[in-house]
PDB file of C-alpha atoms in Angstrom:
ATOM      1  CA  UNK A 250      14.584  10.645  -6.681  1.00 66.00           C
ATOM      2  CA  UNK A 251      13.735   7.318  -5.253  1.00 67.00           C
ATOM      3  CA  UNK A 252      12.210   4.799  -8.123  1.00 88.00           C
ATOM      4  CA  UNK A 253      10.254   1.831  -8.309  1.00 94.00           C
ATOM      5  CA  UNK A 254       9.915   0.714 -11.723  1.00 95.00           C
ATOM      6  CA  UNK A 255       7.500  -2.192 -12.711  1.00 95.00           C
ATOM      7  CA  UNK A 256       8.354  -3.421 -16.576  1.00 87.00           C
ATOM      8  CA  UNK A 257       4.872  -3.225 -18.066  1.00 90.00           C
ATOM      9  CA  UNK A 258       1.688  -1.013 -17.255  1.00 92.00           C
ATOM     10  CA  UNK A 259      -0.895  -3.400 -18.896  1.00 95.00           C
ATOM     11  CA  UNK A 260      -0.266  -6.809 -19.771  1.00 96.00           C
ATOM     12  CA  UNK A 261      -3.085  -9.232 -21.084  1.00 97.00           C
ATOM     13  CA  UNK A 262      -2.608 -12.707 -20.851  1.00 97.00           C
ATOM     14  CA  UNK A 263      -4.360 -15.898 -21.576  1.00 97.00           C
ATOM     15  CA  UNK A 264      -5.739 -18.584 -18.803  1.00 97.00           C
ATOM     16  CA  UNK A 265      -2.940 -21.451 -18.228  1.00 97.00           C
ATOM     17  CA  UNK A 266      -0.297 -19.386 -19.728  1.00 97.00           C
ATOM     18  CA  UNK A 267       3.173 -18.546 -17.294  1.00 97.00           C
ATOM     19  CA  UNK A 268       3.255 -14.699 -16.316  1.00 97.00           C
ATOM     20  CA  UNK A 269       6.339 -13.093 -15.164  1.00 96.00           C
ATOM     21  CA  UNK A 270       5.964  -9.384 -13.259  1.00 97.00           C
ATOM     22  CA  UNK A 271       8.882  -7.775 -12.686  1.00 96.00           C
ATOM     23  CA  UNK A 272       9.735  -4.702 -10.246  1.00 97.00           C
ATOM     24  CA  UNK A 273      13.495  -2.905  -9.673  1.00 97.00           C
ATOM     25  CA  UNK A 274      14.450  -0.702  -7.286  1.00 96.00           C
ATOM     26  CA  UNK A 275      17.140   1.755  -7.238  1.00 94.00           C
ATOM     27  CA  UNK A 276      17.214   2.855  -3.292  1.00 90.00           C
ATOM     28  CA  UNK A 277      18.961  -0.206  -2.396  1.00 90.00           C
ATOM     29  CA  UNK A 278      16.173  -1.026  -0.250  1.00 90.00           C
ATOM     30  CA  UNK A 279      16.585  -4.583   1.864  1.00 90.00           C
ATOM     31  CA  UNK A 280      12.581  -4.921   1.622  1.00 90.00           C
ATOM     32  CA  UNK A 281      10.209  -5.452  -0.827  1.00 92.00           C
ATOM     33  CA  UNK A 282       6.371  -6.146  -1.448  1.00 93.00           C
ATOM     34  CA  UNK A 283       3.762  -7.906  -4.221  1.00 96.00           C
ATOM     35  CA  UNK A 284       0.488  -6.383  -3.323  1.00 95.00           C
ATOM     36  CA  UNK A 285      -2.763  -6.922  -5.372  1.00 96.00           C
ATOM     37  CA  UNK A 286      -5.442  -4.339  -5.718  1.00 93.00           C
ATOM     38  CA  UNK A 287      -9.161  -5.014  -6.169  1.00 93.00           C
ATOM     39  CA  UNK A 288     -12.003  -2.617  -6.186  1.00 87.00           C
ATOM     40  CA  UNK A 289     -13.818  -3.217  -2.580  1.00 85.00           C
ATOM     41  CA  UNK A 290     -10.760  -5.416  -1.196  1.00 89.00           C
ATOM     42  CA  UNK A 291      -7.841  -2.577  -0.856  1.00 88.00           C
ATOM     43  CA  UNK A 292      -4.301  -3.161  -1.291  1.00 90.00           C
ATOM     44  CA  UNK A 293      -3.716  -7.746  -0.226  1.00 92.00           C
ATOM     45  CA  UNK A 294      -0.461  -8.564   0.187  1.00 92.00           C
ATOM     46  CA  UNK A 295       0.849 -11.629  -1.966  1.00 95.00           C
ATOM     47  CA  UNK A 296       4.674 -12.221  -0.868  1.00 95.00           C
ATOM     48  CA  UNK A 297       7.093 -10.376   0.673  1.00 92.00           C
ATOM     49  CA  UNK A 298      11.143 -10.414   1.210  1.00 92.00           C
ATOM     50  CA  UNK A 299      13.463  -9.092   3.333  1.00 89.00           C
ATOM     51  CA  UNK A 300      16.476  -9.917   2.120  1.00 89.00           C
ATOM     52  CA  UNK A 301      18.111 -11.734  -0.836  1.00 91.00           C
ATOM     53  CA  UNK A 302      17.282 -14.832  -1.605  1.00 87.00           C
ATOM     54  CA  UNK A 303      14.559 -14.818   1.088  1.00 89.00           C
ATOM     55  CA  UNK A 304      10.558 -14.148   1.166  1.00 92.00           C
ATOM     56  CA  UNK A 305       7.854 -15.012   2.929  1.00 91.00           C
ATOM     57  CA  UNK A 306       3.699 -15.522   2.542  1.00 93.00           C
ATOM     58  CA  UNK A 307       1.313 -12.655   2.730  1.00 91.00           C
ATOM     59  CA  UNK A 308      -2.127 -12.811   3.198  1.00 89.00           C
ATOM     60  CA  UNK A 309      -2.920 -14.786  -0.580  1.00 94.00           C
ATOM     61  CA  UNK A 310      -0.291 -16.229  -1.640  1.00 96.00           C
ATOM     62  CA  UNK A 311      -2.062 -19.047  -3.547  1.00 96.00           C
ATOM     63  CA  UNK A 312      -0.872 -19.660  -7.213  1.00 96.00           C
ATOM     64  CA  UNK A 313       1.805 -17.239  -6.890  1.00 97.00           C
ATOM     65  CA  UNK A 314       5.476 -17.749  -6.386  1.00 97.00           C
ATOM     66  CA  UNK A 315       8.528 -14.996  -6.131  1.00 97.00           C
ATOM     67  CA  UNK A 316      11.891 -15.176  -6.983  1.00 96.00           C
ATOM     68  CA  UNK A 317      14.333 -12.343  -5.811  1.00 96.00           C
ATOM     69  CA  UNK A 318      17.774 -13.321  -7.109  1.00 94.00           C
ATOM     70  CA  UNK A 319      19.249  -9.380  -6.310  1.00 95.00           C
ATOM     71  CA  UNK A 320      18.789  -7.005  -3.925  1.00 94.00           C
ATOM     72  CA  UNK A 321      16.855  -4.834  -6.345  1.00 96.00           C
ATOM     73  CA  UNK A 322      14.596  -6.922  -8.016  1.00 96.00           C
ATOM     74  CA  UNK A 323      11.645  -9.138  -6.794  1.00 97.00           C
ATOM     75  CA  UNK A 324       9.482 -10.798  -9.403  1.00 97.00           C
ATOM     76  CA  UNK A 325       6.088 -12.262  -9.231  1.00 97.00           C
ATOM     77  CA  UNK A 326       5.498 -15.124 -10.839  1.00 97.00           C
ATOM     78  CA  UNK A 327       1.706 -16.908 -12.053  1.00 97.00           C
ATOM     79  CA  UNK A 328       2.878 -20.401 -12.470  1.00 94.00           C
ATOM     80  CA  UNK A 329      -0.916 -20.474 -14.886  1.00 96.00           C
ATOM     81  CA  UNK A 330      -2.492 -17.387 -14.797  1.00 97.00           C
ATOM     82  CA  UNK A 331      -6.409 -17.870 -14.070  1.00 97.00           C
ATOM     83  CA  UNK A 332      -9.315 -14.758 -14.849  1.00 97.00           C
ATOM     84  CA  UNK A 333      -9.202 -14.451 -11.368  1.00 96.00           C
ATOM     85  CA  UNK A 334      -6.230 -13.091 -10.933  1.00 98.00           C
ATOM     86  CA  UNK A 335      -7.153  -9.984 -13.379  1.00 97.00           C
ATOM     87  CA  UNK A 336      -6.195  -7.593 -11.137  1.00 97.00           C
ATOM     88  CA  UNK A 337      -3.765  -4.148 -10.554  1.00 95.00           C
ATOM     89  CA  UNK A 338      -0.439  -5.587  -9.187  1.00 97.00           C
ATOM     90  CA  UNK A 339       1.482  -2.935  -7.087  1.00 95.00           C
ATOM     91  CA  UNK A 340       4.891  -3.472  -6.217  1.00 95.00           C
ATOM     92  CA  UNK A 341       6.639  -1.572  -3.136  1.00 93.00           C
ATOM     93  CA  UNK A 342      10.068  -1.451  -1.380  1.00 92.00           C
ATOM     94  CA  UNK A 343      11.121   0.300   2.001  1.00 88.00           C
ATOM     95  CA  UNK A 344      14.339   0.013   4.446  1.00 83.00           C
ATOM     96  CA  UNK A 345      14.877  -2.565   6.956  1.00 73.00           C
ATOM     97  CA  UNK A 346      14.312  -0.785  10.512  1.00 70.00           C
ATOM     98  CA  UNK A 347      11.556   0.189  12.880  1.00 61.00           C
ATOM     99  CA  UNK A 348      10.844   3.958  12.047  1.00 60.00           C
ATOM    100  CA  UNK A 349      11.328   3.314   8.655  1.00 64.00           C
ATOM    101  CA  UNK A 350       9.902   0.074   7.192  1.00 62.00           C
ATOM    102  CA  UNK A 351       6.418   1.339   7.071  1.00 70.00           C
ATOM    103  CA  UNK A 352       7.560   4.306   4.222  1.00 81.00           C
ATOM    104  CA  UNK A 353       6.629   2.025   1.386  1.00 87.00           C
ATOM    105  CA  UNK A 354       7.623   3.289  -2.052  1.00 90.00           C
ATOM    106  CA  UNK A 355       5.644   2.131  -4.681  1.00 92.00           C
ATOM    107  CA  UNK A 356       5.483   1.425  -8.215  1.00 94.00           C
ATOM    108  CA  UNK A 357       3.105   2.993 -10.717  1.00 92.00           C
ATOM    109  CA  UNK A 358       1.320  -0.816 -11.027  1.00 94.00           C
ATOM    110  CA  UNK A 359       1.160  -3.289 -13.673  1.00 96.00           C
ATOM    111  CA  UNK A 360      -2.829  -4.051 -14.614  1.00 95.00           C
ATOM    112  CA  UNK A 361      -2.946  -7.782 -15.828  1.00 97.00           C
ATOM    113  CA  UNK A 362      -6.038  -8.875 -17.503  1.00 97.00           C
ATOM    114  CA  UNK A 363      -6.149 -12.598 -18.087  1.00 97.00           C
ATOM    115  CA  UNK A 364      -8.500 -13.954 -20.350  1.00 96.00           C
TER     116      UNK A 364
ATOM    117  CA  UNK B 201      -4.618  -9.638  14.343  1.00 79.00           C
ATOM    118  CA  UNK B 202      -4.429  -6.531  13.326  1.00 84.00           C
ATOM    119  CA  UNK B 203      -6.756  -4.673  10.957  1.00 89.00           C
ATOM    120  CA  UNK B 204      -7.920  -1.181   9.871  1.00 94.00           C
ATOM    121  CA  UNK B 205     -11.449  -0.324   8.987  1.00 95.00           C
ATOM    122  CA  UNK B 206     -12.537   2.943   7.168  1.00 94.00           C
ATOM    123  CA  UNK B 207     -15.011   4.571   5.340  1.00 85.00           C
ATOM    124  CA  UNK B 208     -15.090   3.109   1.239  1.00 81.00           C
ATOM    125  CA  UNK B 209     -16.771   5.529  -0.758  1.00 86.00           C
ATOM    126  CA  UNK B 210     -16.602   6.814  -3.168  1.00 93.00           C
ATOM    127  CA  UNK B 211     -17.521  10.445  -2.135  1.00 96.00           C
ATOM    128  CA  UNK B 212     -18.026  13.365  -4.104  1.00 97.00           C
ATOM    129  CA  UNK B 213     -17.325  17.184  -3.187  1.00 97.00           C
ATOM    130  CA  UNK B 214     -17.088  20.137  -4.464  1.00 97.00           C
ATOM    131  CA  UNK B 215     -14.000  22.569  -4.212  1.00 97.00           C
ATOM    132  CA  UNK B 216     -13.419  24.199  -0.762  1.00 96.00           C
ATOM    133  CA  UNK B 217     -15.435  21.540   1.263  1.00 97.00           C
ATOM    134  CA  UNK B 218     -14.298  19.860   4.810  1.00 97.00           C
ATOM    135  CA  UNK B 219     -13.371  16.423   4.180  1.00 97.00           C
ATOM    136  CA  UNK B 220     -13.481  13.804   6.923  1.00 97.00           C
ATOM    137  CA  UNK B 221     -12.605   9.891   5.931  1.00 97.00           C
ATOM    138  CA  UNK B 222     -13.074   8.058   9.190  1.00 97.00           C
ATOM    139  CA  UNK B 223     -10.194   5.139  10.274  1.00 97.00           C
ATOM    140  CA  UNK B 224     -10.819   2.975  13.140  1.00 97.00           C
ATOM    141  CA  UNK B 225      -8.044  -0.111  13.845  1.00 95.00           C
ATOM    142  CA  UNK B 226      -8.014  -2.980  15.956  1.00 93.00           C
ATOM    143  CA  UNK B 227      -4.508  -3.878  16.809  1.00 88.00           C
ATOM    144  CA  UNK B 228      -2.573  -5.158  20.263  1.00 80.00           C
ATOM    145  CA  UNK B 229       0.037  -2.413  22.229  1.00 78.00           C
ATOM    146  CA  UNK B 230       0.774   0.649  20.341  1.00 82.00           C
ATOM    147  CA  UNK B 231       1.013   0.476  16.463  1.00 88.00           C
ATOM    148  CA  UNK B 232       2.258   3.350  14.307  1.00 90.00           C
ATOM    149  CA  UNK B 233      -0.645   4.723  12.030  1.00 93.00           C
ATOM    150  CA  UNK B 234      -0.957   6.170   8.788  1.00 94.00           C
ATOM    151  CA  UNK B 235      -2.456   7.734   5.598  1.00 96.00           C
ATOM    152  CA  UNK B 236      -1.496   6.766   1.998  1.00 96.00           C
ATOM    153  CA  UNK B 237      -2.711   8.142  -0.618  1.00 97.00           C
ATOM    154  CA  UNK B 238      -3.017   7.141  -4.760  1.00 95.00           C
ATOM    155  CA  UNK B 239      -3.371   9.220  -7.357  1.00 95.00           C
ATOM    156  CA  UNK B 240      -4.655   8.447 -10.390  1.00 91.00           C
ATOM    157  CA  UNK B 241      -2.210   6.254 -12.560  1.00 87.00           C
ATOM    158  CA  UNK B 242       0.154   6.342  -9.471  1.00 88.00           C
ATOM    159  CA  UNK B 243       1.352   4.334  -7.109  1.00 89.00           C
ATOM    160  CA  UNK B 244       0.579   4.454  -3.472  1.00 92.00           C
ATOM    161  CA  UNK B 245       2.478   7.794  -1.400  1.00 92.00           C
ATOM    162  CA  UNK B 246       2.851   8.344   2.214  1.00 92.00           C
ATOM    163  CA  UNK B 247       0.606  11.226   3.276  1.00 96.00           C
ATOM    164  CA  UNK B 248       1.366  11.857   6.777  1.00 96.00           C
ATOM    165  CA  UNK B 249       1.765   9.522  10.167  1.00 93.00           C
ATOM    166  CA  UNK B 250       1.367   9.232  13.819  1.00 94.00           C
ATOM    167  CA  UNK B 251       3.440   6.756  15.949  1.00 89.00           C
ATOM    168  CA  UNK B 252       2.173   7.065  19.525  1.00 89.00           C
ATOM    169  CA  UNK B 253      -1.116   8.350  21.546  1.00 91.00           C
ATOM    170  CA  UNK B 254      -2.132  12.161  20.803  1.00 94.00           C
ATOM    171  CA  UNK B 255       0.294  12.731  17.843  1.00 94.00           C
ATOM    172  CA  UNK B 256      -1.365  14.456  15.214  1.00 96.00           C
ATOM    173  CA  UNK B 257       0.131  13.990  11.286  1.00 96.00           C
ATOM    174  CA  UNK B 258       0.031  16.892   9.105  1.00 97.00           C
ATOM    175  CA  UNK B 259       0.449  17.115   5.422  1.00 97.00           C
ATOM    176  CA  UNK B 260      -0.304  19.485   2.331  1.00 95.00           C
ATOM    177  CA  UNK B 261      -3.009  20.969   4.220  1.00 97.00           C
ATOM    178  CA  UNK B 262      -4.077  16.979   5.881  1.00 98.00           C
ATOM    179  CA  UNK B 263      -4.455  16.289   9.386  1.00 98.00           C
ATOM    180  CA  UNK B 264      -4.714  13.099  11.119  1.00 98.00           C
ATOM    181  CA  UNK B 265      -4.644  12.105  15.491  1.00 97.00           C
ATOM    182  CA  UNK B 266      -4.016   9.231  16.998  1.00 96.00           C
ATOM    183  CA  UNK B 267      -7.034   8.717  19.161  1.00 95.00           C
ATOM    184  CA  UNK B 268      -6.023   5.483  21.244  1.00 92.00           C
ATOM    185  CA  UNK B 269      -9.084   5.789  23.258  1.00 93.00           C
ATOM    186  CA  UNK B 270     -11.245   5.644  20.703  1.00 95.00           C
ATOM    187  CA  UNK B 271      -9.026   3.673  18.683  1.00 95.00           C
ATOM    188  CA  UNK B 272      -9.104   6.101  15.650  1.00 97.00           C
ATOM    189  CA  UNK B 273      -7.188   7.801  13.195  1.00 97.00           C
ATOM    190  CA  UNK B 274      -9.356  10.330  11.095  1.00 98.00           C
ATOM    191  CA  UNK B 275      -8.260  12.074   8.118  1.00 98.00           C
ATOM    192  CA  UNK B 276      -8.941  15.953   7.919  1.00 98.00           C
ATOM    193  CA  UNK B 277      -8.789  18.500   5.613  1.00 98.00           C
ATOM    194  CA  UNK B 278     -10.459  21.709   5.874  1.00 97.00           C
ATOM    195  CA  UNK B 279     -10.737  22.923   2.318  1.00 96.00           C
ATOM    196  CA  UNK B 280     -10.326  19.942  -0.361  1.00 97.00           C
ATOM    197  CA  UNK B 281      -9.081  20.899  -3.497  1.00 97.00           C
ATOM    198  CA  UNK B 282      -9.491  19.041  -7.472  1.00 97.00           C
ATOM    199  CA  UNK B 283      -5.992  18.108  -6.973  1.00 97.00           C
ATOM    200  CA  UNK B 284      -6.688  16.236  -4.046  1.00 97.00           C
ATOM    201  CA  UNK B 285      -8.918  13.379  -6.522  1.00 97.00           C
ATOM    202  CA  UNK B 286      -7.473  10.080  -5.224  1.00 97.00           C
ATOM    203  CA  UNK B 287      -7.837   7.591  -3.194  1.00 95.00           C
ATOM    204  CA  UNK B 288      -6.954   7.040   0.385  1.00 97.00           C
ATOM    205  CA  UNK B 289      -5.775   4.212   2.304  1.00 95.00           C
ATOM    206  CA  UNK B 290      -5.590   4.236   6.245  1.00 96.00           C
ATOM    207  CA  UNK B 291      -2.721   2.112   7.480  1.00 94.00           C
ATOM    208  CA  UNK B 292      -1.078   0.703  10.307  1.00 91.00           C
ATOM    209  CA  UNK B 293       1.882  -1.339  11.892  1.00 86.00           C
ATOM    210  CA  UNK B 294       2.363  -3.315  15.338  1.00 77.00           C
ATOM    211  CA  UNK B 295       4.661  -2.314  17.459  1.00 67.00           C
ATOM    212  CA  UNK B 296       7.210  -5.200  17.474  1.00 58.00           C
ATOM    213  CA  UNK B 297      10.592  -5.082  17.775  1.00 53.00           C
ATOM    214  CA  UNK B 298      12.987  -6.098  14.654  1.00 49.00           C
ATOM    215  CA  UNK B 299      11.185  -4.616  11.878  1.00 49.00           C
ATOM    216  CA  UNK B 300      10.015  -7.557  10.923  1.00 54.00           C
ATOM    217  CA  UNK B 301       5.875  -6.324  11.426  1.00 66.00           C
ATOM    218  CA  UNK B 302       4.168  -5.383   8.172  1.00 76.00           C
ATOM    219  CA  UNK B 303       2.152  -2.791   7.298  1.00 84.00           C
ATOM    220  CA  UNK B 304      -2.263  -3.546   7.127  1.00 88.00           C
ATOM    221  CA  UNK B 305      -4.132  -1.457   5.326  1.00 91.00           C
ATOM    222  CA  UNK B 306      -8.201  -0.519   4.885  1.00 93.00           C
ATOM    223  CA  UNK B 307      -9.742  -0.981   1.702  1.00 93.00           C
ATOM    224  CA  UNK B 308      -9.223   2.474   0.710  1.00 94.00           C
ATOM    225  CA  UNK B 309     -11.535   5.347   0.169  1.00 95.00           C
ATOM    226  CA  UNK B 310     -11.932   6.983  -3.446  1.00 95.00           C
ATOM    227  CA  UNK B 311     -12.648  11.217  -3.247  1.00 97.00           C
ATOM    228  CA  UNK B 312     -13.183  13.285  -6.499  1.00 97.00           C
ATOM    229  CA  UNK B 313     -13.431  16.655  -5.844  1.00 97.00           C
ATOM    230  CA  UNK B 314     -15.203  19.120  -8.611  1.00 96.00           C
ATOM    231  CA  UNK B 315     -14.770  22.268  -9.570  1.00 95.00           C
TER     232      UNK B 315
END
């Protein structure tokens, strides 16, 4: 079965501090996705990547960064977390290829409260 | 650019009902549409999609068309079930060549469905 696995379900965190989320995939997918989730605002996208070593601005990328040092895991990274960025953090993955890069796969979500 | 509007919710039946969740998109030449949907604690799932004019999606019971005249892509379901509690996300992506477009979604739409 095909599985995206983000490391922590809830995390709470404290304003200023450095957050690290992490996401691995096992499908050897080439491309992978930060989205955030907010009640009345859907699914944003954050960062993307489509290969090693590569990624690329979504729509609010602001006071995030990403670091994808192998194929199968992309990390998002709060350089000093802030209360607004209490939110649910989805990760995703999908192939590289017109007819199949819009199946995402997603994780079950990470819920970061930062106080 | 691109976008996808759709009904928000949240929207309450009872077993056995017809559920409609409306999806309207604004998006240059032909984009590939679809329906995601999250269950509770889950990530997000594919549901069903459409990739050109008249194609209707199907899925568990789900039906979607592509309406390009109209520009919509309505979710159907003739008899909703408690299982079917979630919430759902229209979608879509542009029709460029590469695989480089990425997928936009709607705010998504939360359904709970009593017994």
């Amino acid at each position: 079965d095909v599985k995206v696995t983000q490391s922590s379900r809830y995390l709470v965190k404290r304003t200023g501090e450095k957050v690290f989320l992490e996401c691995v995939q096992d499908m050897d997918h080439e491309n992978m996705f930060w989205y955030r989730q907010d009640p009345g605002l859907g699914l944003r996208l954050i960062y993307f990547s489509y290969d090693v070593k590569m990624k690329e601005k979504g729509d609010i990328p602001e006071g995030y960064s990403v670091s994808r040092e192998k194929k199968e895991r992309f990390s998002l990274i709060l350089e000093s977390a802030s209360t607004n960025q209490t939110s649910m953090y989805l990760c995703a993955s999908s192939l590289w290829g017109q007819g199949v890069r819009e199946k995402l796969f997603f994780g079950s979500g990470t819920q970061l409260s930062v106080l | 650019g691109n976008s996808v509007t759709q009904m928000e919710g949240p929207v309450t039946l009872s077993e056995e009902a017809f559920l409609t969740i409306n999806c309207t998109y604004t998006a240059t030449g032909y984009p590939s549409l679809f329906w995601y949907v999250q269950y509770p604690g889950e990530g997000l799932q594919l549901l069903l999609k459409a990739t050109k004019a008249d194609d209707k999606g199907s899925n568990k019971g789900f039906e979607a068309t592509y309406r390009k005249e109209t520009t919509s892509f309505h979710l159907e379901k003739g008899s909703v079930q408690v299982s079917d509690s979630a919430v759902y996300f229209c979608a879509l992506i542009g029709s460029t060549q590469g695989g480089s477009e990425k997928l936009v979604f709607g705010k998504g739409m939360k359904l709970t469905v009593n017994p």
